[in-house]
JSON list of C-alpha atoms in Angstrom, two decimals:
[
{"chain": "D", "resi": 1, "resn": "GLY", "atom": "CA", "xyz": [-5.78, 9.56, -11.33]},
{"chain": "D", "resi": 2, "resn": "ALA", "atom": "CA", "xyz": [-3.74, 8.53, -8.31]},
{"chain": "D", "resi": 3, "resn": "VAL", "atom": "CA", "xyz": [-0.42, 6.83, -8.81]},
{"chain": "D", "resi": 4, "resn": "VAL", "atom": "CA", "xyz": [0.86, 3.78, -7.11]},
{"chain": "D", "resi": 5, "resn": "SER", "atom": "CA", "xyz": [4.62, 2.96, -7.86]},
{"chain": "D", "resi": 6, "resn": "GLN", "atom": "CA", "xyz": [6.07, -0.38, -7.33]},
{"chain": "D", "resi": 7, "resn": "HIS", "atom": "CA", "xyz": [9.86, -1.27, -7.34]},
{"chain": "D", "resi": 8, "resn": "PRO", "atom": "CA", "xyz": [11.62, -3.21, -8.69]},
{"chain": "D", "resi": 9, "resn": "SER", "atom": "CA", "xyz": [9.65, -4.27, -11.88]},
{"chain": "D", "resi": 10, "resn": "ARG", "atom": "CA", "xyz": [11.84, -7.31, -12.29]},
{"chain": "D", "resi": 11, "resn": "VAL", "atom": "CA", "xyz": [14.22, -9.21, -10.08]},
{"chain": "D", "resi": 12, "resn": "ILE", "atom": "CA", "xyz": [16.04, -12.54, -10.11]},
{"chain": "D", "resi": 13, "resn": "CYS", "atom": "CA", "xyz": [17.34, -13.99, -7.09]},
{"chain": "D", "resi": 14, "resn": "LYS", "atom": "CA", "xyz": [19.02, -17.16, -5.86]},
{"chain": "D", "resi": 15, "resn": "SER", "atom": "CA", "xyz": [17.17, -19.76, -3.81]},
{"chain": "D", "resi": 16, "resn": "GLY", "atom": "CA", "xyz": [17.35, -19.12, -0.12]},
{"chain": "D", "resi": 17, "resn": "THR", "atom": "CA", "xyz": [17.88, -15.44, -0.42]},
{"chain": "D", "resi": 18, "resn": "SER", "atom": "CA", "xyz": [15.29, -12.64, 0.42]},
{"chain": "D", "resi": 19, "resn": "VAL", "atom": "CA", "xyz": [13.83, -10.13, -1.81]},
{"chain": "D", "resi": 20, "resn": "LYS", "atom": "CA", "xyz": [12.07, -6.81, -0.92]},
{"chain": "D", "resi": 21, "resn": "ILE", "atom": "CA", "xyz": [9.42, -5.26, -3.02]},
{"chain": "D", "resi": 22, "resn": "GLU", "atom": "CA", "xyz": [8.36, -1.61, -2.33]},
{"chain": "D", "resi": 23, "resn": "CYS", "atom": "CA", "xyz": [4.98, -0.24, -3.06]},
{"chain": "D", "resi": 24, "resn": "ARG", "atom": "CA", "xyz": [4.48, 3.58, -2.78]},
{"chain": "D", "resi": 25, "resn": "SER", "atom": "CA", "xyz": [1.48, 5.80, -3.19]},
{"chain": "D", "resi": 26, "resn": "LEU", "atom": "CA", "xyz": [3.00, 8.96, -4.81]},
{"chain": "D", "resi": 27, "resn": "ASP", "atom": "CA", "xyz": [0.21, 11.48, -4.48]},
{"chain": "D", "resi": 28, "resn": "PHE", "atom": "CA", "xyz": [-2.10, 10.28, -1.69]},
{"chain": "D", "resi": 29, "resn": "GLN", "atom": "CA", "xyz": [-1.96, 8.66, 1.73]},
{"chain": "D", "resi": 30, "resn": "ALA", "atom": "CA", "xyz": [-2.93, 5.04, 1.98]},
{"chain": "D", "resi": 31, "resn": "THR", "atom": "CA", "xyz": [-3.62, 3.60, 5.42]},
{"chain": "D", "resi": 32, "resn": "THR", "atom": "CA", "xyz": [-4.35, 0.37, 3.73]},
{"chain": "D", "resi": 33, "resn": "MET", "atom": "CA", "xyz": [-2.46, -1.33, 0.84]},
{"chain": "D", "resi": 34, "resn": "PHE", "atom": "CA", "xyz": [-3.05, -4.71, -0.73]},
{"chain": "D", "resi": 35, "resn": "TRP", "atom": "CA", "xyz": [-0.62, -7.33, -2.03]},
{"chain": "D", "resi": 36, "resn": "TYR", "atom": "CA", "xyz": [-1.55, -9.64, -4.87]},
{"chain": "D", "resi": 37, "resn": "ARG", "atom": "CA", "xyz": [0.07, -12.56, -6.51]},
{"chain": "D", "resi": 38, "resn": "GLN", "atom": "CA", "xyz": [-0.64, -13.54, -10.14]},
{"chain": "D", "resi": 39, "resn": "PHE", "atom": "CA", "xyz": [0.44, -16.70, -11.94]},
{"chain": "D", "resi": 40, "resn": "PRO", "atom": "CA", "xyz": [0.45, -16.82, -15.78]},
{"chain": "D", "resi": 41, "resn": "LYS", "atom": "CA", "xyz": [-2.97, -16.65, -17.21]},
{"chain": "D", "resi": 42, "resn": "LYS", "atom": "CA", "xyz": [-4.59, -16.71, -13.78]},
{"chain": "D", "resi": 43, "resn": "SER", "atom": "CA", "xyz": [-6.34, -14.08, -11.80]},
{"chain": "D", "resi": 44, "resn": "LEU", "atom": "CA", "xyz": [-4.95, -11.90, -9.04]},
{"chain": "D", "resi": 45, "resn": "MET", "atom": "CA", "xyz": [-5.02, -13.66, -5.69]},
{"chain": "D", "resi": 46, "resn": "LEU", "atom": "CA", "xyz": [-5.10, -11.51, -2.69]},
{"chain": "D", "resi": 47, "resn": "MET", "atom": "CA", "xyz": [-2.17, -12.41, -0.32]},
{"chain": "D", "resi": 48, "resn": "ALA", "atom": "CA", "xyz": [-2.50, -9.87, 2.42]},
{"chain": "D", "resi": 49, "resn": "THR", "atom": "CA", "xyz": [-3.88, -6.59, 3.46]},
{"chain": "D", "resi": 50, "resn": "SER", "atom": "CA", "xyz": [-1.18, -4.09, 4.71]},
{"chain": "D", "resi": 51, "resn": "ASN", "atom": "CA", "xyz": [-2.26, -1.82, 7.51]},
{"chain": "D", "resi": 52, "resn": "GLU", "atom": "CA", "xyz": [-0.29, 1.33, 8.35]},
{"chain": "D", "resi": 53, "resn": "GLY", "atom": "CA", "xyz": [1.05, 1.10, 11.88]},
{"chain": "D", "resi": 54, "resn": "SER", "atom": "CA", "xyz": [-0.36, -2.38, 12.60]},
{"chain": "D", "resi": 55, "resn": "LYS", "atom": "CA", "xyz": [0.11, -5.98, 11.59]},
{"chain": "D", "resi": 56, "resn": "ALA", "atom": "CA", "xyz": [-0.92, -7.09, 8.20]},
{"chain": "D", "resi": 57, "resn": "THR", "atom": "CA", "xyz": [-3.91, -9.27, 7.59]},
{"chain": "D", "resi": 58, "resn": "TYR", "atom": "CA", "xyz": [-3.00, -12.36, 5.76]},
{"chain": "D", "resi": 59, "resn": "GLU", "atom": "CA", "xyz": [-5.27, -14.49, 3.54]},
{"chain": "D", "resi": 60, "resn": "GLN", "atom": "CA", "xyz": [-5.84, -18.07, 4.31]},
{"chain": "D", "resi": 61, "resn": "GLY", "atom": "CA", "xyz": [-2.83, -20.29, 3.10]},
{"chain": "D", "resi": 62, "resn": "VAL", "atom": "CA", "xyz": [-0.41, -17.36, 2.91]},
{"chain": "D", "resi": 63, "resn": "GLU", "atom": "CA", "xyz": [2.58, -17.88, 5.17]},
{"chain": "D", "resi": 64, "resn": "LYS", "atom": "CA", "xyz": [3.05, -14.74, 7.13]},
{"chain": "D", "resi": 65, "resn": "ASP", "atom": "CA", "xyz": [6.67, -15.67, 8.23]},
{"chain": "D", "resi": 66, "resn": "LYS", "atom": "CA", "xyz": [7.64, -16.13, 4.57]},
{"chain": "D", "resi": 67, "resn": "PHE", "atom": "CA", "xyz": [5.89, -13.00, 3.16]},
{"chain": "D", "resi": 68, "resn": "LEU", "atom": "CA", "xyz": [6.78, -10.26, 5.57]},
{"chain": "D", "resi": 69, "resn": "ILE", "atom": "CA", "xyz": [4.76, -7.07, 5.12]},
{"chain": "D", "resi": 70, "resn": "ASN", "atom": "CA", "xyz": [5.65, -3.83, 6.54]},
{"chain": "D", "resi": 71, "resn": "HIS", "atom": "CA", "xyz": [3.72, -0.62, 6.36]},
{"chain": "D", "resi": 72, "resn": "ALA", "atom": "CA", "xyz": [5.71, 1.87, 8.22]},
{"chain": "D", "resi": 73, "resn": "SER", "atom": "CA", "xyz": [4.33, 5.06, 6.72]},
{"chain": "D", "resi": 74, "resn": "LEU", "atom": "CA", "xyz": [1.12, 6.21, 4.89]},
{"chain": "D", "resi": 75, "resn": "THR", "atom": "CA", "xyz": [2.81, 6.08, 1.57]},
{"chain": "D", "resi": 76, "resn": "LEU", "atom": "CA", "xyz": [5.01, 2.87, 1.73]},
{"chain": "D", "resi": 77, "resn": "SER", "atom": "CA", "xyz": [4.36, -0.69, 2.20]},
{"chain": "D", "resi": 78, "resn": "THR", "atom": "CA", "xyz": [6.94, -3.37, 1.47]},
{"chain": "D", "resi": 79, "resn": "LEU", "atom": "CA", "xyz": [6.65, -7.15, 0.91]},
{"chain": "D", "resi": 80, "resn": "THR", "atom": "CA", "xyz": [9.72, -9.13, 1.65]},
{"chain": "D", "resi": 81, "resn": "VAL", "atom": "CA", "xyz": [9.88, -12.73, 0.25]},
{"chain": "D", "resi": 82, "resn": "THR", "atom": "CA", "xyz": [12.23, -14.64, 2.74]},
{"chain": "D", "resi": 83, "resn": "SER", "atom": "CA", "xyz": [14.13, -17.65, 1.93]},
{"chain": "D", "resi": 84, "resn": "ALA", "atom": "CA", "xyz": [12.85, -17.56, -1.64]},
{"chain": "D", "resi": 85, "resn": "HIS", "atom": "CA", "xyz": [12.38, -20.88, -3.46]},
{"chain": "D", "resi": 86, "resn": "PRO", "atom": "CA", "xyz": [11.62, -21.46, -7.24]},
{"chain": "D", "resi": 87, "resn": "GLU", "atom": "CA", "xyz": [7.91, -21.94, -6.57]},
{"chain": "D", "resi": 88, "resn": "ASP", "atom": "CA", "xyz": [7.79, -18.40, -5.25]},
{"chain": "D", "resi": 89, "resn": "SER", "atom": "CA", "xyz": [8.56, -17.19, -8.73]},
{"chain": "D", "resi": 90, "resn": "SER", "atom": "CA", "xyz": [5.39, -15.10, -9.72]},
{"chain": "D", "resi": 91, "resn": "PHE", "atom": "CA", "xyz": [4.08, -11.66, -10.56]},
{"chain": "D", "resi": 92, "resn": "TYR", "atom": "CA", "xyz": [3.44, -9.70, -7.41]},
{"chain": "D", "resi": 93, "resn": "ILE", "atom": "CA", "xyz": [1.28, -6.59, -7.51]},
{"chain": "D", "resi": 94, "resn": "CYS", "atom": "CA", "xyz": [0.29, -4.04, -4.91]},
{"chain": "D", "resi": 95, "resn": "SER", "atom": "CA", "xyz": [-2.66, -1.76, -4.92]},
{"chain": "D", "resi": 96, "resn": "ALA", "atom": "CA", "xyz": [-4.17, 1.10, -2.81]},
{"chain": "D", "resi": 97, "resn": "ARG", "atom": "CA", "xyz": [-7.39, 2.98, -2.85]},
{"chain": "D", "resi": 98, "resn": "ASP", "atom": "CA", "xyz": [-7.28, 6.79, -2.92]},
{"chain": "D", "resi": 99, "resn": "PRO", "atom": "CA", "xyz": [-9.60, 8.06, -0.05]},
{"chain": "D", "resi": 100, "resn": "ARG", "atom": "CA", "xyz": [-10.00, 11.43, -1.93]},
{"chain": "D", "resi": 101, "resn": "GLY", "atom": "CA", "xyz": [-12.04, 9.79, -4.65]},
{"chain": "D", "resi": 102, "resn": "GLY", "atom": "CA", "xyz": [-14.21, 7.84, -2.08]},
{"chain": "D", "resi": 103, "resn": "GLY", "atom": "CA", "xyz": [-11.83, 4.90, -1.94]},
{"chain": "D", "resi": 104, "resn": "THR", "atom": "CA", "xyz": [-13.77, 2.81, -4.42]},
{"chain": "D", "resi": 105, "resn": "GLU", "atom": "CA", "xyz": [-11.19, 2.59, -7.39]},
{"chain": "D", "resi": 106, "resn": "ALA", "atom": "CA", "xyz": [-8.12, 0.62, -6.73]},
{"chain": "D", "resi": 107, "resn": "PHE", "atom": "CA", "xyz": [-4.91, 1.81, -8.12]},
{"chain": "D", "resi": 108, "resn": "PHE", "atom": "CA", "xyz": [-2.20, -0.77, -8.88]},
{"chain": "D", "resi": 109, "resn": "GLY", "atom": "CA", "xyz": [1.50, -0.74, -9.13]},
{"chain": "D", "resi": 110, "resn": "GLN", "atom": "CA", "xyz": [3.30, -1.84, -12.32]},
{"chain": "D", "resi": 111, "resn": "GLY", "atom": "CA", "xyz": [3.93, -5.27, -10.67]},
{"chain": "D", "resi": 112, "resn": "THR", "atom": "CA", "xyz": [7.20, -7.11, -9.90]},
{"chain": "D", "resi": 113, "resn": "ARG", "atom": "CA", "xyz": [8.20, -10.13, -11.77]},
{"chain": "D", "resi": 114, "resn": "LEU", "atom": "CA", "xyz": [10.14, -12.36, -9.35]},
{"chain": "D", "resi": 115, "resn": "THR", "atom": "CA", "xyz": [12.26, -15.14, -10.64]},
{"chain": "D", "resi": 116, "resn": "VAL", "atom": "CA", "xyz": [13.94, -17.40, -8.13]},
{"chain": "D", "resi": 117, "resn": "VAL", "atom": "CA", "xyz": [16.74, -19.56, -9.62]},
{"chain": "G", "resi": 1, "resn": "SER", "atom": "CA", "xyz": [-17.67, -19.20, -0.46]},
{"chain": "G", "resi": 2, "resn": "GLN", "atom": "CA", "xyz": [-17.59, -16.29, -2.84]},
{"chain": "G", "resi": 3, "resn": "LYS", "atom": "CA", "xyz": [-17.32, -17.18, -6.53]},
{"chain": "G", "resi": 4, "resn": "ILE", "atom": "CA", "xyz": [-16.77, -15.16, -9.63]},
{"chain": "G", "resi": 5, "resn": "GLU", "atom": "CA", "xyz": [-16.70, -16.51, -12.95]},
{"chain": "G", "resi": 6, "resn": "GLN", "atom": "CA", "xyz": [-15.79, -14.80, -16.25]},
{"chain": "G", "resi": 7, "resn": "ASN", "atom": "CA", "xyz": [-17.09, -17.57, -18.49]},
{"chain": "G", "resi": 8, "resn": "SER", "atom": "CA", "xyz": [-14.80, -16.89, -21.45]},
{"chain": "G", "resi": 9, "resn": "GLU", "atom": "CA", "xyz": [-11.06, -17.40, -20.91]},
{"chain": "G", "resi": 10, "resn": "ALA", "atom": "CA", "xyz": [-10.41, -15.99, -24.30]},
{"chain": "G", "resi": 11, "resn": "LEU", "atom": "CA", "xyz": [-12.47, -14.13, -26.83]},
{"chain": "G", "resi": 12, "resn": "ASN", "atom": "CA", "xyz": [-11.52, -13.30, -30.44]},
{"chain": "G", "resi": 13, "resn": "ILE", "atom": "CA", "xyz": [-13.50, -10.62, -32.42]},
{"chain": "G", "resi": 14, "resn": "GLN", "atom": "CA", "xyz": [-13.20, -8.81, -35.65]},
{"chain": "G", "resi": 15, "resn": "GLU", "atom": "CA", "xyz": [-12.36, -5.23, -35.58]},
{"chain": "G", "resi": 16, "resn": "GLY", "atom": "CA", "xyz": [-15.27, -2.92, -35.62]},
{"chain": "G", "resi": 17, "resn": "LYS", "atom": "CA", "xyz": [-17.57, -5.46, -33.82]},
{"chain": "G", "resi": 18, "resn": "THR", "atom": "CA", "xyz": [-18.91, -5.27, -30.37]},
{"chain": "G", "resi": 19, "resn": "ALA", "atom": "CA", "xyz": [-17.18, -7.41, -27.79]},
{"chain": "G", "resi": 20, "resn": "THR", "atom": "CA", "xyz": [-19.28, -8.57, -24.90]},
{"chain": "G", "resi": 21, "resn": "LEU", "atom": "CA", "xyz": [-17.70, -10.03, -21.80]},
{"chain": "G", "resi": 22, "resn": "THR", "atom": "CA", "xyz": [-19.63, -11.73, -18.89]},
{"chain": "G", "resi": 23, "resn": "CYS", "atom": "CA", "xyz": [-19.06, -11.78, -15.21]},
{"chain": "G", "resi": 24, "resn": "ASN", "atom": "CA", "xyz": [-21.21, -13.89, -12.93]},
{"chain": "G", "resi": 25, "resn": "TYR", "atom": "CA", "xyz": [-20.99, -14.11, -9.16]},
{"chain": "G", "resi": 26, "resn": "THR", "atom": "CA", "xyz": [-22.45, -16.21, -6.40]},
{"chain": "G", "resi": 27, "resn": "ASN", "atom": "CA", "xyz": [-22.53, -15.94, -2.64]},
{"chain": "G", "resi": 28, "resn": "TYR", "atom": "CA", "xyz": [-21.93, -12.45, -2.54]},
{"chain": "G", "resi": 29, "resn": "SER", "atom": "CA", "xyz": [-23.83, -9.11, -2.38]},
{"chain": "G", "resi": 30, "resn": "PRO", "atom": "CA", "xyz": [-21.34, -6.55, -3.76]},
{"chain": "G", "resi": 31, "resn": "ALA", "atom": "CA", "xyz": [-22.06, -2.78, -3.16]},
{"chain": "G", "resi": 32, "resn": "TYR", "atom": "CA", "xyz": [-20.49, -2.34, -6.45]},
{"chain": "G", "resi": 33, "resn": "LEU", "atom": "CA", "xyz": [-18.72, -4.12, -9.33]},
{"chain": "G", "resi": 34, "resn": "GLN", "atom": "CA", "xyz": [-15.60, -2.84, -11.27]},
{"chain": "G", "resi": 35, "resn": "TRP", "atom": "CA", "xyz": [-13.94, -3.66, -14.47]},
{"chain": "G", "resi": 36, "resn": "TYR", "atom": "CA", "xyz": [-10.35, -3.54, -15.06]},
{"chain": "G", "resi": 37, "resn": "ARG", "atom": "CA", "xyz": [-7.96, -3.81, -17.93]},
{"chain": "G", "resi": 38, "resn": "GLN", "atom": "CA", "xyz": [-4.64, -5.62, -17.78]},
{"chain": "G", "resi": 39, "resn": "ASP", "atom": "CA", "xyz": [-1.96, -5.76, -20.29]},
{"chain": "G", "resi": 40, "resn": "PRO", "atom": "CA", "xyz": [0.82, -8.45, -20.21]},
{"chain": "G", "resi": 41, "resn": "GLY", "atom": "CA", "xyz": [3.36, -7.84, -17.44]},
{"chain": "G", "resi": 42, "resn": "ARG", "atom": "CA", "xyz": [1.51, -4.81, -16.06]},
{"chain": "G", "resi": 43, "resn": "GLY", "atom": "CA", "xyz": [-0.83, -4.08, -13.22]},
{"chain": "G", "resi": 44, "resn": "PRO", "atom": "CA", "xyz": [-4.58, -3.67, -13.89]},
{"chain": "G", "resi": 45, "resn": "VAL", "atom": "CA", "xyz": [-5.96, -0.38, -14.87]},
{"chain": "G", "resi": 46, "resn": "PHE", "atom": "CA", "xyz": [-9.50, 0.73, -13.56]},
{"chain": "G", "resi": 47, "resn": "LEU", "atom": "CA", "xyz": [-12.03, 1.18, -16.39]},
{"chain": "G", "resi": 48, "resn": "LEU", "atom": "CA", "xyz": [-15.57, 1.38, -14.92]},
{"chain": "G", "resi": 49, "resn": "LEU", "atom": "CA", "xyz": [-17.44, 1.12, -11.71]},
{"chain": "G", "resi": 50, "resn": "ILE", "atom": "CA", "xyz": [-21.16, 0.41, -11.40]},
{"chain": "G", "resi": 51, "resn": "ARG", "atom": "CA", "xyz": [-23.07, 0.39, -8.12]},
{"chain": "G", "resi": 52, "resn": "GLU", "atom": "CA", "xyz": [-25.79, -2.05, -7.11]},
{"chain": "G", "resi": 53, "resn": "ASN", "atom": "CA", "xyz": [-28.48, 0.42, -7.66]},
{"chain": "G", "resi": 54, "resn": "GLU", "atom": "CA", "xyz": [-27.39, 1.20, -11.20]},
{"chain": "G", "resi": 55, "resn": "LYS", "atom": "CA", "xyz": [-28.49, -0.67, -14.30]},
{"chain": "G", "resi": 56, "resn": "GLU", "atom": "CA", "xyz": [-25.95, 0.62, -16.73]},
{"chain": "G", "resi": 57, "resn": "LYS", "atom": "CA", "xyz": [-22.94, 2.75, -17.06]},
{"chain": "G", "resi": 58, "resn": "ARG", "atom": "CA", "xyz": [-21.22, 4.14, -20.11]},
{"chain": "G", "resi": 59, "resn": "LYS", "atom": "CA", "xyz": [-17.82, 5.65, -20.79]},
{"chain": "G", "resi": 60, "resn": "GLU", "atom": "CA", "xyz": [-16.87, 6.40, -24.36]},
{"chain": "G", "resi": 61, "resn": "ARG", "atom": "CA", "xyz": [-16.88, 3.02, -26.21]},
{"chain": "G", "resi": 62, "resn": "LEU", "atom": "CA", "xyz": [-17.46, 1.09, -22.97]},
{"chain": "G", "resi": 63, "resn": "LYS", "atom": "CA", "xyz": [-20.77, 0.08, -21.58]},
{"chain": "G", "resi": 64, "resn": "VAL", "atom": "CA", "xyz": [-21.34, -1.98, -18.28]},
{"chain": "G", "resi": 65, "resn": "THR", "atom": "CA", "xyz": [-24.64, -3.47, -17.14]},
{"chain": "G", "resi": 66, "resn": "PHE", "atom": "CA", "xyz": [-25.28, -4.85, -13.66]},
{"chain": "G", "resi": 67, "resn": "ASP", "atom": "CA", "xyz": [-28.14, -7.20, -12.84]},
{"chain": "G", "resi": 68, "resn": "THR", "atom": "CA", "xyz": [-28.19, -8.08, -9.14]},
{"chain": "G", "resi": 69, "resn": "THR", "atom": "CA", "xyz": [-30.96, -10.49, -9.67]},
{"chain": "G", "resi": 70, "resn": "LEU", "atom": "CA", "xyz": [-29.09, -12.56, -12.21]},
{"chain": "G", "resi": 71, "resn": "LYS", "atom": "CA", "xyz": [-25.88, -11.75, -10.30]},
{"chain": "G", "resi": 72, "resn": "GLN", "atom": "CA", "xyz": [-24.39, -10.74, -13.52]},
{"chain": "G", "resi": 73, "resn": "SER", "atom": "CA", "xyz": [-22.50, -7.94, -15.15]},
{"chain": "G", "resi": 74, "resn": "LEU", "atom": "CA", "xyz": [-21.90, -7.45, -18.89]},
{"chain": "G", "resi": 75, "resn": "PHE", "atom": "CA", "xyz": [-19.07, -5.42, -20.26]},
{"chain": "G", "resi": 76, "resn": "HIS", "atom": "CA", "xyz": [-19.26, -4.13, -23.84]},
{"chain": "G", "resi": 77, "resn": "ILE", "atom": "CA", "xyz": [-16.74, -2.61, -26.06]},
{"chain": "G", "resi": 78, "resn": "THR", "atom": "CA", "xyz": [-18.30, -1.06, -29.21]},
{"chain": "G", "resi": 79, "resn": "ALA", "atom": "CA", "xyz": [-16.45, -0.47, -32.41]},
{"chain": "G", "resi": 80, "resn": "SER", "atom": "CA", "xyz": [-13.57, -2.58, -31.12]},
{"chain": "G", "resi": 81, "resn": "GLN", "atom": "CA", "xyz": [-10.03, -1.84, -32.20]},
{"chain": "G", "resi": 82, "resn": "PRO", "atom": "CA", "xyz": [-6.84, -3.99, -32.08]},
{"chain": "G", "resi": 83, "resn": "ALA", "atom": "CA", "xyz": [-5.61, -1.69, -29.29]},
{"chain": "G", "resi": 84, "resn": "ASP", "atom": "CA", "xyz": [-8.44, -3.05, -27.23]},
{"chain": "G", "resi": 85, "resn": "SER", "atom": "CA", "xyz": [-6.73, -6.35, -27.08]},
{"chain": "G", "resi": 86, "resn": "ALA", "atom": "CA", "xyz": [-5.95, -7.11, -23.49]},
{"chain": "G", "resi": 87, "resn": "THR", "atom": "CA", "xyz": [-7.23, -9.18, -20.44]},
{"chain": "G", "resi": 88, "resn": "TYR", "atom": "CA", "xyz": [-10.40, -7.69, -18.85]},
{"chain": "G", "resi": 89, "resn": "LEU", "atom": "CA", "xyz": [-10.90, -8.41, -15.24]},
{"chain": "G", "resi": 90, "resn": "CYS", "atom": "CA", "xyz": [-14.16, -7.91, -13.18]},
{"chain": "G", "resi": 91, "resn": "ALA", "atom": "CA", "xyz": [-13.98, -7.38, -9.55]},
{"chain": "G", "resi": 92, "resn": "LEU", "atom": "CA", "xyz": [-16.50, -7.39, -6.73]},
{"chain": "G", "resi": 93, "resn": "ALA", "atom": "CA", "xyz": [-16.19, -4.80, -3.94]},
{"chain": "G", "resi": 94, "resn": "GLY", "atom": "CA", "xyz": [-17.83, -3.77, -0.76]},
{"chain": "G", "resi": 95, "resn": "ASN", "atom": "CA", "xyz": [-16.13, -3.11, 2.53]},
{"chain": "G", "resi": 96, "resn": "THR", "atom": "CA", "xyz": [-13.58, -5.80, 1.76]},
{"chain": "G", "resi": 97, "resn": "PRO", "atom": "CA", "xyz": [-10.63, -6.03, -0.52]},
{"chain": "G", "resi": 98, "resn": "LEU", "atom": "CA", "xyz": [-11.52, -6.54, -4.24]},
{"chain": "G", "resi": 99, "resn": "VAL", "atom": "CA", "xyz": [-12.07, -9.98, -5.34]},
{"chain": "G", "resi": 100, "resn": "PHE", "atom": "CA", "xyz": [-11.26, -10.62, -8.91]},
{"chain": "G", "resi": 101, "resn": "GLY", "atom": "CA", "xyz": [-12.33, -12.97, -11.58]},
{"chain": "G", "resi": 102, "resn": "LYS", "atom": "CA", "xyz": [-9.85, -14.87, -13.70]},
{"chain": "G", "resi": 103, "resn": "GLY", "atom": "CA", "xyz": [-10.31, -12.46, -16.53]},
{"chain": "G", "resi": 104, "resn": "THR", "atom": "CA", "xyz": [-11.10, -12.81, -20.29]},
{"chain": "G", "resi": 105, "resn": "ARG", "atom": "CA", "xyz": [-8.36, -12.30, -22.73]},
{"chain": "G", "resi": 106, "resn": "LEU", "atom": "CA", "xyz": [-9.74, -10.35, -25.59]},
{"chain": "G", "resi": 107, "resn": "SER", "atom": "CA", "xyz": [-8.09, -10.37, -29.08]},
{"chain": "G", "resi": 108, "resn": "VAL", "atom": "CA", "xyz": [-9.37, -7.88, -31.68]},
{"chain": "G", "resi": 109, "resn": "ILE", "atom": "CA", "xyz": [-8.34, -9.01, -35.13]},
{"chain": "G", "resi": 110, "resn": "ALA", "atom": "CA", "xyz": [-7.81, -6.39, -37.85]}
]
């Protein structure tokens, strides 16, 4: 199946700093990518939809100035957590749908474990 | 608002038995429903998709049913193995981003 690669898999940062997470579709082009956040033993919560060449669409309650999304190419979307705080510590996962397969199945990255100290 | 419920947070089952997981939804008419497997610290992996006009779908030891009248999907793993231990997520889909249930953590005991 299609491959979505996410980097880094783990990151520890200090409070107040910014962290960038990359999500790449390796063998297909994705005009749309999705960013999720997952707390321990909880479901994936959609944060935003990343649209290539245009602004991301954020879900209600997600601060767009804190979670900056850039989708500069058809294979790369980035999520930057700005001025990180300990409560931002979580598991962040991106996904994309391969249009070649009808776009129904979602392919997920490996996830990024963010710890803010 | 849309609501998805996987009514068991955790399910323990003996190896060799059939595991049955339930997914119920309200206030939604999905074009299709999907099941994913998630291992700890990893992203979900797609397992099966079933469309609104399909009653049942099978793939190897997996079987999914979809009852749009009951607004329910059942996910079965037959001849379960310890390697099947994971969290299983159902997701509703249409023309919008996937909406996930909280998942059921399945433990298959040898």
